[in-house]
mmCIF file of C-alpha atoms in Angstrom:
data_model
loop_
_atom_site.group_PDB
_atom_site.id
_atom_site.type_symbol
_atom_site.label_atom_id
_atom_site.label_comp_id
_atom_site.label_asym_id
_atom_site.label_seq_id
_atom_site.Cartn_x
_atom_site.Cartn_y
_atom_site.Cartn_z
ATOM 1 C CA UNK A 22 -42.738 150.211 101.961
ATOM 2 C CA UNK A 23 -42.419 153.609 100.267
ATOM 3 C CA UNK A 24 -41.191 155.125 103.540
ATOM 4 C CA UNK A 25 -38.104 152.928 103.584
ATOM 5 C CA UNK A 26 -34.988 155.029 103.009
ATOM 6 C CA UNK A 27 -33.431 152.562 100.568
ATOM 7 C CA UNK A 28 -36.523 152.631 98.360
ATOM 8 C CA UNK A 29 -36.674 156.426 98.476
ATOM 9 C CA UNK A 30 -33.022 156.644 97.446
ATOM 10 C CA UNK A 31 -33.654 154.266 94.541
ATOM 11 C CA UNK A 32 -36.672 156.341 93.440
ATOM 12 C CA UNK A 33 -34.601 159.538 93.511
ATOM 13 C CA UNK A 34 -31.858 157.839 91.490
ATOM 14 C CA UNK A 35 -34.407 156.901 88.819
ATOM 15 C CA UNK A 36 -35.734 160.464 88.710
ATOM 16 C CA UNK A 37 -32.213 161.873 88.370
ATOM 17 C CA UNK A 38 -31.277 159.393 85.640
ATOM 18 C CA UNK A 39 -34.425 160.167 83.656
ATOM 19 C CA UNK A 40 -33.776 163.902 84.026
ATOM 20 C CA UNK A 41 -30.263 163.362 82.659
ATOM 21 C CA UNK A 42 -31.757 161.551 79.652
ATOM 22 C CA UNK A 43 -33.863 164.631 78.949
ATOM 23 C CA UNK A 44 -30.837 166.886 79.264
ATOM 24 C CA UNK A 45 -28.810 164.819 76.831
ATOM 25 C CA UNK A 46 -31.652 164.993 74.284
ATOM 26 C CA UNK A 47 -31.321 168.787 74.294
ATOM 27 C CA UNK A 48 -27.887 168.394 72.678
ATOM 28 C CA UNK A 49 -29.711 167.492 69.444
ATOM 29 C CA UNK A 50 -31.055 171.050 69.137
ATOM 30 C CA UNK A 51 -29.285 174.385 68.682
ATOM 31 C CA UNK A 52 -28.701 176.576 71.711
ATOM 32 C CA UNK A 53 -29.688 180.227 71.479
ATOM 33 C CA UNK A 54 -28.060 182.733 73.831
ATOM 34 C CA UNK A 55 -29.121 186.348 74.229
ATOM 35 C CA UNK A 56 -26.741 188.584 76.151
ATOM 36 C CA UNK A 57 -27.432 192.090 77.330
ATOM 37 C CA UNK A 58 -25.580 194.766 79.274
ATOM 38 C CA UNK A 59 -26.797 198.018 80.810
ATOM 39 C CA UNK A 60 -24.506 200.411 82.606
ATOM 40 C CA UNK A 61 -23.088 203.855 83.203
ATOM 41 C CA UNK A 62 -19.638 204.992 82.163
ATOM 42 C CA UNK A 63 -18.113 208.365 83.060
ATOM 43 C CA UNK A 64 -14.751 209.841 83.992
ATOM 44 C CA UNK A 65 -16.168 211.630 87.065
ATOM 45 C CA UNK A 66 -18.956 210.914 89.509
ATOM 46 C CA UNK A 67 -20.878 213.983 88.390
ATOM 47 C CA UNK A 68 -20.697 212.695 84.810
ATOM 48 C CA UNK A 69 -22.760 209.612 85.721
ATOM 49 C CA UNK A 70 -25.992 211.633 85.674
ATOM 50 C CA UNK A 71 -25.485 212.878 82.099
ATOM 51 C CA UNK A 72 -27.217 211.090 79.237
ATOM 52 C CA UNK A 73 -23.931 210.360 77.493
ATOM 53 C CA UNK A 74 -22.839 208.144 80.417
ATOM 54 C CA UNK A 75 -25.528 205.570 79.660
ATOM 55 C CA UNK A 76 -24.229 202.483 77.844
ATOM 56 C CA UNK A 77 -25.961 199.370 76.612
ATOM 57 C CA UNK A 78 -25.127 196.328 74.590
ATOM 58 C CA UNK A 79 -27.242 193.529 73.143
ATOM 59 C CA UNK A 80 -26.059 190.409 71.387
ATOM 60 C CA UNK A 81 -27.216 186.951 70.388
ATOM 61 C CA UNK A 82 -25.469 183.720 69.520
ATOM 62 C CA UNK A 83 -26.532 180.354 68.181
ATOM 63 C CA UNK A 84 -24.473 177.247 68.908
ATOM 64 C CA UNK A 85 -25.152 174.018 67.058
ATOM 65 C CA UNK A 86 -22.961 170.924 67.041
ATOM 66 C CA UNK A 87 -23.473 169.972 63.441
ATOM 67 C CA UNK A 88 -20.686 167.409 63.201
ATOM 68 C CA UNK A 89 -21.076 165.825 66.656
ATOM 69 C CA UNK A 90 -24.237 163.793 66.029
ATOM 70 C CA UNK A 91 -22.449 160.488 66.573
ATOM 71 C CA UNK A 92 -21.131 161.691 69.924
ATOM 72 C CA UNK A 93 -24.512 163.112 70.929
ATOM 73 C CA UNK A 94 -26.263 159.850 70.064
ATOM 74 C CA UNK A 95 -23.714 157.901 72.109
ATOM 75 C CA UNK A 96 -24.311 160.235 75.068
ATOM 76 C CA UNK A 97 -28.053 159.674 74.742
ATOM 77 C CA UNK A 98 -27.560 155.900 74.617
ATOM 78 C CA UNK A 99 -25.320 156.060 77.693
ATOM 79 C CA UNK A 100 -27.899 158.136 79.579
ATOM 80 C CA UNK A 101 -30.617 155.654 78.580
ATOM 81 C CA UNK A 102 -28.463 152.778 79.833
ATOM 82 C CA UNK A 103 -27.889 154.560 83.159
ATOM 83 C CA UNK A 104 -31.644 155.109 83.495
ATOM 84 C CA UNK A 105 -32.287 151.410 82.799
ATOM 85 C CA UNK A 106 -29.669 150.493 85.411
ATOM 86 C CA UNK A 107 -31.375 152.777 87.925
ATOM 87 C CA UNK A 108 -34.722 151.095 87.211
ATOM 88 C CA UNK A 109 -33.193 147.639 87.662
ATOM 89 C CA UNK A 110 -31.585 148.766 90.926
ATOM 90 C CA UNK A 111 -34.964 150.078 92.094
ATOM 91 C CA UNK A 112 -36.679 146.783 91.263
ATOM 92 C CA UNK A 113 -33.953 144.870 93.081
ATOM 93 C CA UNK A 114 -34.309 147.160 96.108
ATOM 94 C CA UNK A 115 -38.087 146.674 96.197
ATOM 95 C CA UNK A 116 -37.757 142.887 95.923
ATOM 96 C CA UNK A 117 -35.189 142.859 98.728
ATOM 97 C CA UNK A 118 -37.488 145.008 100.866
ATOM 98 C CA UNK A 119 -40.382 142.613 100.222
ATOM 99 C CA UNK A 120 -38.165 139.672 101.145
ATOM 100 C CA UNK A 121 -37.082 141.369 104.379
ATOM 101 C CA UNK A 122 -40.693 142.238 105.202
ATOM 102 C CA UNK A 123 -41.831 138.681 104.568
ATOM 103 C CA UNK A 124 -39.037 137.316 106.777
ATOM 104 C CA UNK A 125 -39.926 139.773 109.541
ATOM 105 C CA UNK A 126 -43.612 138.820 109.374
ATOM 106 C CA UNK A 127 -42.723 135.132 109.472
ATOM 107 C CA UNK A 128 -40.463 135.687 112.495
ATOM 108 C CA UNK A 129 -43.208 137.726 114.160
ATOM 109 C CA UNK A 130 -45.667 134.881 113.572
ATOM 110 C CA UNK A 131 -43.235 132.350 115.056
ATOM 111 C CA UNK A 132 -42.595 134.559 118.068
ATOM 112 C CA UNK A 133 -46.328 135.048 118.624
ATOM 113 C CA UNK A 134 -46.906 131.281 118.453
ATOM 114 C CA UNK A 135 -44.022 130.608 120.847
ATOM 115 C CA UNK A 136 -45.290 133.293 123.215
ATOM 116 C CA UNK A 137 -48.750 131.737 123.157
ATOM 117 C CA UNK A 138 -47.291 128.280 123.850
ATOM 118 C CA UNK A 139 -45.238 129.625 126.755
ATOM 119 C CA UNK A 140 -48.259 131.412 128.159
ATOM 120 C CA UNK A 141 -50.330 128.225 127.861
ATOM 121 C CA UNK A 142 -47.522 126.212 129.448
ATOM 122 C CA UNK A 143 -47.488 128.438 132.505
ATOM 123 C CA UNK A 144 -51.229 127.889 132.962
ATOM 124 C CA UNK A 145 -51.154 124.076 132.702
ATOM 125 C CA UNK A 146 -50.453 121.922 135.759
ATOM 126 C CA UNK A 147 -46.875 120.691 136.309
ATOM 127 C CA UNK A 148 -47.781 117.034 135.717
ATOM 128 C CA UNK A 149 -49.130 117.801 132.233
ATOM 129 C CA UNK A 150 -46.066 119.916 131.406
ATOM 130 C CA UNK A 151 -43.729 117.096 132.442
ATOM 131 C CA UNK A 152 -45.621 114.560 130.329
ATOM 132 C CA UNK A 153 -45.371 116.881 127.295
ATOM 133 C CA UNK A 154 -41.626 117.256 127.805
ATOM 134 C CA UNK A 155 -41.133 113.501 128.079
ATOM 135 C CA UNK A 156 -43.333 112.929 125.025
ATOM 136 C CA UNK A 157 -41.273 115.359 122.984
ATOM 137 C CA UNK A 158 -38.077 113.661 124.199
ATOM 138 C CA UNK A 159 -39.398 110.268 123.105
ATOM 139 C CA UNK A 160 -40.303 111.650 119.693
ATOM 140 C CA UNK A 161 -36.777 112.991 119.136
ATOM 141 C CA UNK A 162 -34.339 110.346 117.831
ATOM 142 C CA UNK A 163 -31.076 110.099 119.771
ATOM 143 C CA UNK A 164 -27.912 108.670 118.319
ATOM 144 C CA UNK A 165 -26.200 106.177 120.637
ATOM 145 C CA UNK A 166 -22.896 107.051 119.082
ATOM 146 C CA UNK A 167 -22.699 110.161 121.267
ATOM 147 C CA UNK A 168 -23.668 108.286 124.423
ATOM 148 C CA UNK A 169 -20.971 105.572 124.315
ATOM 149 C CA UNK A 170 -17.385 106.296 125.338
ATOM 150 C CA UNK A 171 -14.911 106.629 122.537
ATOM 151 C CA UNK A 172 -12.152 104.000 122.051
ATOM 152 C CA UNK A 173 -9.599 106.439 120.685
#
Protein backbone atom coordinates (compact mmCIF):
# COMPACT_ATOMS: atom_id res chain seq x y z
CA UNK A 1 0.00 0.00 0.00
CA UNK A 2 2.77 2.47 0.85
CA UNK A 3 4.19 2.09 -2.66
CA UNK A 4 1.06 3.50 -4.26
CA UNK A 5 1.79 6.90 -5.80
CA UNK A 6 -1.40 8.50 -4.47
CA UNK A 7 -0.53 7.51 -0.90
CA UNK A 8 3.03 8.76 -1.29
CA UNK A 9 1.77 12.10 -2.58
CA UNK A 10 -0.61 12.39 0.38
CA UNK A 11 2.23 11.58 2.80
CA UNK A 12 4.44 14.26 1.23
CA UNK A 13 1.59 16.78 1.46
CA UNK A 14 1.27 16.07 5.19
CA UNK A 15 5.02 16.50 5.69
CA UNK A 16 4.99 19.80 3.79
CA UNK A 17 1.98 21.11 5.72
CA UNK A 18 3.55 20.21 9.06
CA UNK A 19 6.80 21.88 8.01
CA UNK A 20 4.84 25.03 7.15
CA UNK A 21 3.28 24.96 10.63
CA UNK A 22 6.78 24.97 12.11
CA UNK A 23 7.81 27.86 9.88
CA UNK A 24 4.82 29.95 10.90
CA UNK A 25 5.65 29.37 14.58
CA UNK A 26 9.02 31.04 14.00
CA UNK A 27 7.19 34.32 13.38
CA UNK A 28 6.56 34.48 17.14
CA UNK A 29 10.27 35.01 17.81
CA UNK A 30 12.64 37.81 16.82
CA UNK A 31 14.88 37.35 13.81
CA UNK A 32 18.57 38.13 14.20
CA UNK A 33 20.63 38.93 11.10
CA UNK A 34 24.40 39.29 11.03
CA UNK A 35 25.87 40.78 7.88
CA UNK A 36 29.52 40.92 6.97
CA UNK A 37 31.59 42.18 4.05
CA UNK A 38 35.25 41.64 3.18
CA UNK A 39 36.88 43.20 0.17
CA UNK A 40 39.63 45.20 -1.48
CA UNK A 41 39.28 48.75 -2.74
CA UNK A 42 41.96 50.62 -4.68
CA UNK A 43 42.24 53.11 -7.52
CA UNK A 44 44.84 51.00 -9.38
CA UNK A 45 45.54 47.31 -9.68
CA UNK A 46 48.90 47.68 -7.97
CA UNK A 47 47.14 49.36 -5.05
CA UNK A 48 45.17 46.18 -4.29
CA UNK A 49 48.20 44.59 -2.59
CA UNK A 50 48.65 47.46 -0.11
CA UNK A 51 47.22 47.14 3.39
CA UNK A 52 45.11 50.26 2.99
CA UNK A 53 43.09 48.57 0.21
CA UNK A 54 41.58 46.06 2.63
CA UNK A 55 38.01 46.89 3.66
CA UNK A 56 35.59 45.14 5.97
CA UNK A 57 32.20 45.76 7.44
CA UNK A 58 30.18 43.98 10.11
CA UNK A 59 26.63 44.67 11.16
CA UNK A 60 23.71 43.09 12.99
CA UNK A 61 19.98 43.65 13.01
CA UNK A 62 17.07 42.36 15.05
CA UNK A 63 13.57 42.29 13.58
CA UNK A 64 10.58 41.63 15.80
CA UNK A 65 6.93 42.08 14.86
CA UNK A 66 5.73 43.39 18.17
CA UNK A 67 2.32 44.60 17.01
CA UNK A 68 1.50 41.76 14.59
CA UNK A 69 0.68 39.04 17.13
CA UNK A 70 -2.93 38.80 15.99
CA UNK A 71 -1.82 38.32 12.39
CA UNK A 72 0.85 35.80 13.38
CA UNK A 73 -1.64 33.78 15.42
CA UNK A 74 -4.07 33.76 12.48
CA UNK A 75 -1.28 32.52 10.19
CA UNK A 76 -0.49 29.75 12.67
CA UNK A 77 -4.16 28.77 12.87
CA UNK A 78 -4.38 28.73 9.06
CA UNK A 79 -1.27 26.55 8.81
CA UNK A 80 -2.72 24.19 11.44
CA UNK A 81 -5.96 23.98 9.47
CA UNK A 82 -4.05 23.18 6.26
CA UNK A 83 -2.14 20.44 8.10
CA UNK A 84 -5.42 18.98 9.40
CA UNK A 85 -6.84 19.07 5.87
CA UNK A 86 -3.75 17.25 4.58
CA UNK A 87 -4.20 14.57 7.26
CA UNK A 88 -7.87 14.14 6.36
CA UNK A 89 -6.94 13.89 2.67
CA UNK A 90 -4.35 11.24 3.54
CA UNK A 91 -6.88 9.22 5.53
CA UNK A 92 -9.37 9.47 2.68
CA UNK A 93 -6.70 8.35 0.20
CA UNK A 94 -5.77 5.35 2.35
CA UNK A 95 -9.41 4.32 2.76
CA UNK A 96 -9.97 4.60 -0.99
CA UNK A 97 -6.85 2.51 -1.62
CA UNK A 98 -8.10 -0.14 0.81
CA UNK A 99 -11.48 -0.15 -0.92
CA UNK A 100 -9.85 -0.55 -4.33
CA UNK A 101 -7.62 -3.34 -3.01
CA UNK A 102 -10.58 -5.15 -1.48
CA UNK A 103 -12.53 -4.86 -4.75
CA UNK A 104 -9.55 -6.16 -6.72
CA UNK A 105 -9.12 -9.13 -4.37
CA UNK A 106 -12.82 -9.91 -4.59
CA UNK A 107 -12.70 -9.76 -8.40
CA UNK A 108 -9.59 -11.95 -8.37
CA UNK A 109 -11.40 -14.49 -6.20
CA UNK A 110 -14.40 -14.50 -8.55
CA UNK A 111 -12.17 -14.91 -11.58
CA UNK A 112 -10.29 -17.78 -9.93
CA UNK A 113 -13.57 -19.52 -9.08
CA UNK A 114 -14.89 -19.02 -12.62
CA UNK A 115 -11.62 -20.28 -14.08
CA UNK A 116 -11.81 -23.37 -11.88
CA UNK A 117 -15.43 -23.99 -12.94
CA UNK A 118 -14.51 -23.63 -16.61
CA UNK A 119 -11.57 -25.97 -16.19
CA UNK A 120 -13.80 -28.51 -14.43
CA UNK A 121 -16.45 -28.11 -17.14
CA UNK A 122 -13.97 -28.98 -19.86
CA UNK A 123 -13.06 -32.19 -18.02
CA UNK A 124 -16.63 -33.42 -17.47
CA UNK A 125 -18.44 -35.45 -20.14
CA UNK A 126 -20.78 -33.60 -22.52
CA UNK A 127 -23.91 -35.31 -21.15
CA UNK A 128 -23.21 -34.03 -17.63
CA UNK A 129 -22.49 -30.52 -18.93
CA UNK A 130 -25.79 -30.45 -20.84
CA UNK A 131 -27.74 -31.60 -17.78
CA UNK A 132 -26.13 -28.82 -15.69
CA UNK A 133 -27.06 -26.22 -18.30
CA UNK A 134 -30.66 -27.43 -18.43
CA UNK A 135 -30.83 -27.53 -14.63
CA UNK A 136 -29.63 -23.94 -14.41
CA UNK A 137 -32.18 -22.93 -17.06
CA UNK A 138 -34.98 -24.55 -15.07
CA UNK A 139 -33.87 -22.76 -11.92
CA UNK A 140 -33.99 -19.36 -13.64
CA UNK A 141 -37.49 -17.82 -13.72
CA UNK A 142 -38.62 -16.63 -17.15
CA UNK A 143 -41.29 -14.02 -17.65
CA UNK A 144 -43.88 -15.02 -20.27
CA UNK A 145 -44.49 -11.38 -21.00
CA UNK A 146 -41.38 -11.31 -23.19
CA UNK A 147 -42.31 -14.52 -25.01
CA UNK A 148 -45.80 -13.50 -26.20
CA UNK A 149 -46.28 -11.18 -29.17
CA UNK A 150 -47.27 -7.65 -28.36
CA UNK A 151 -50.76 -6.34 -29.29
CA UNK A 152 -49.63 -2.78 -29.90
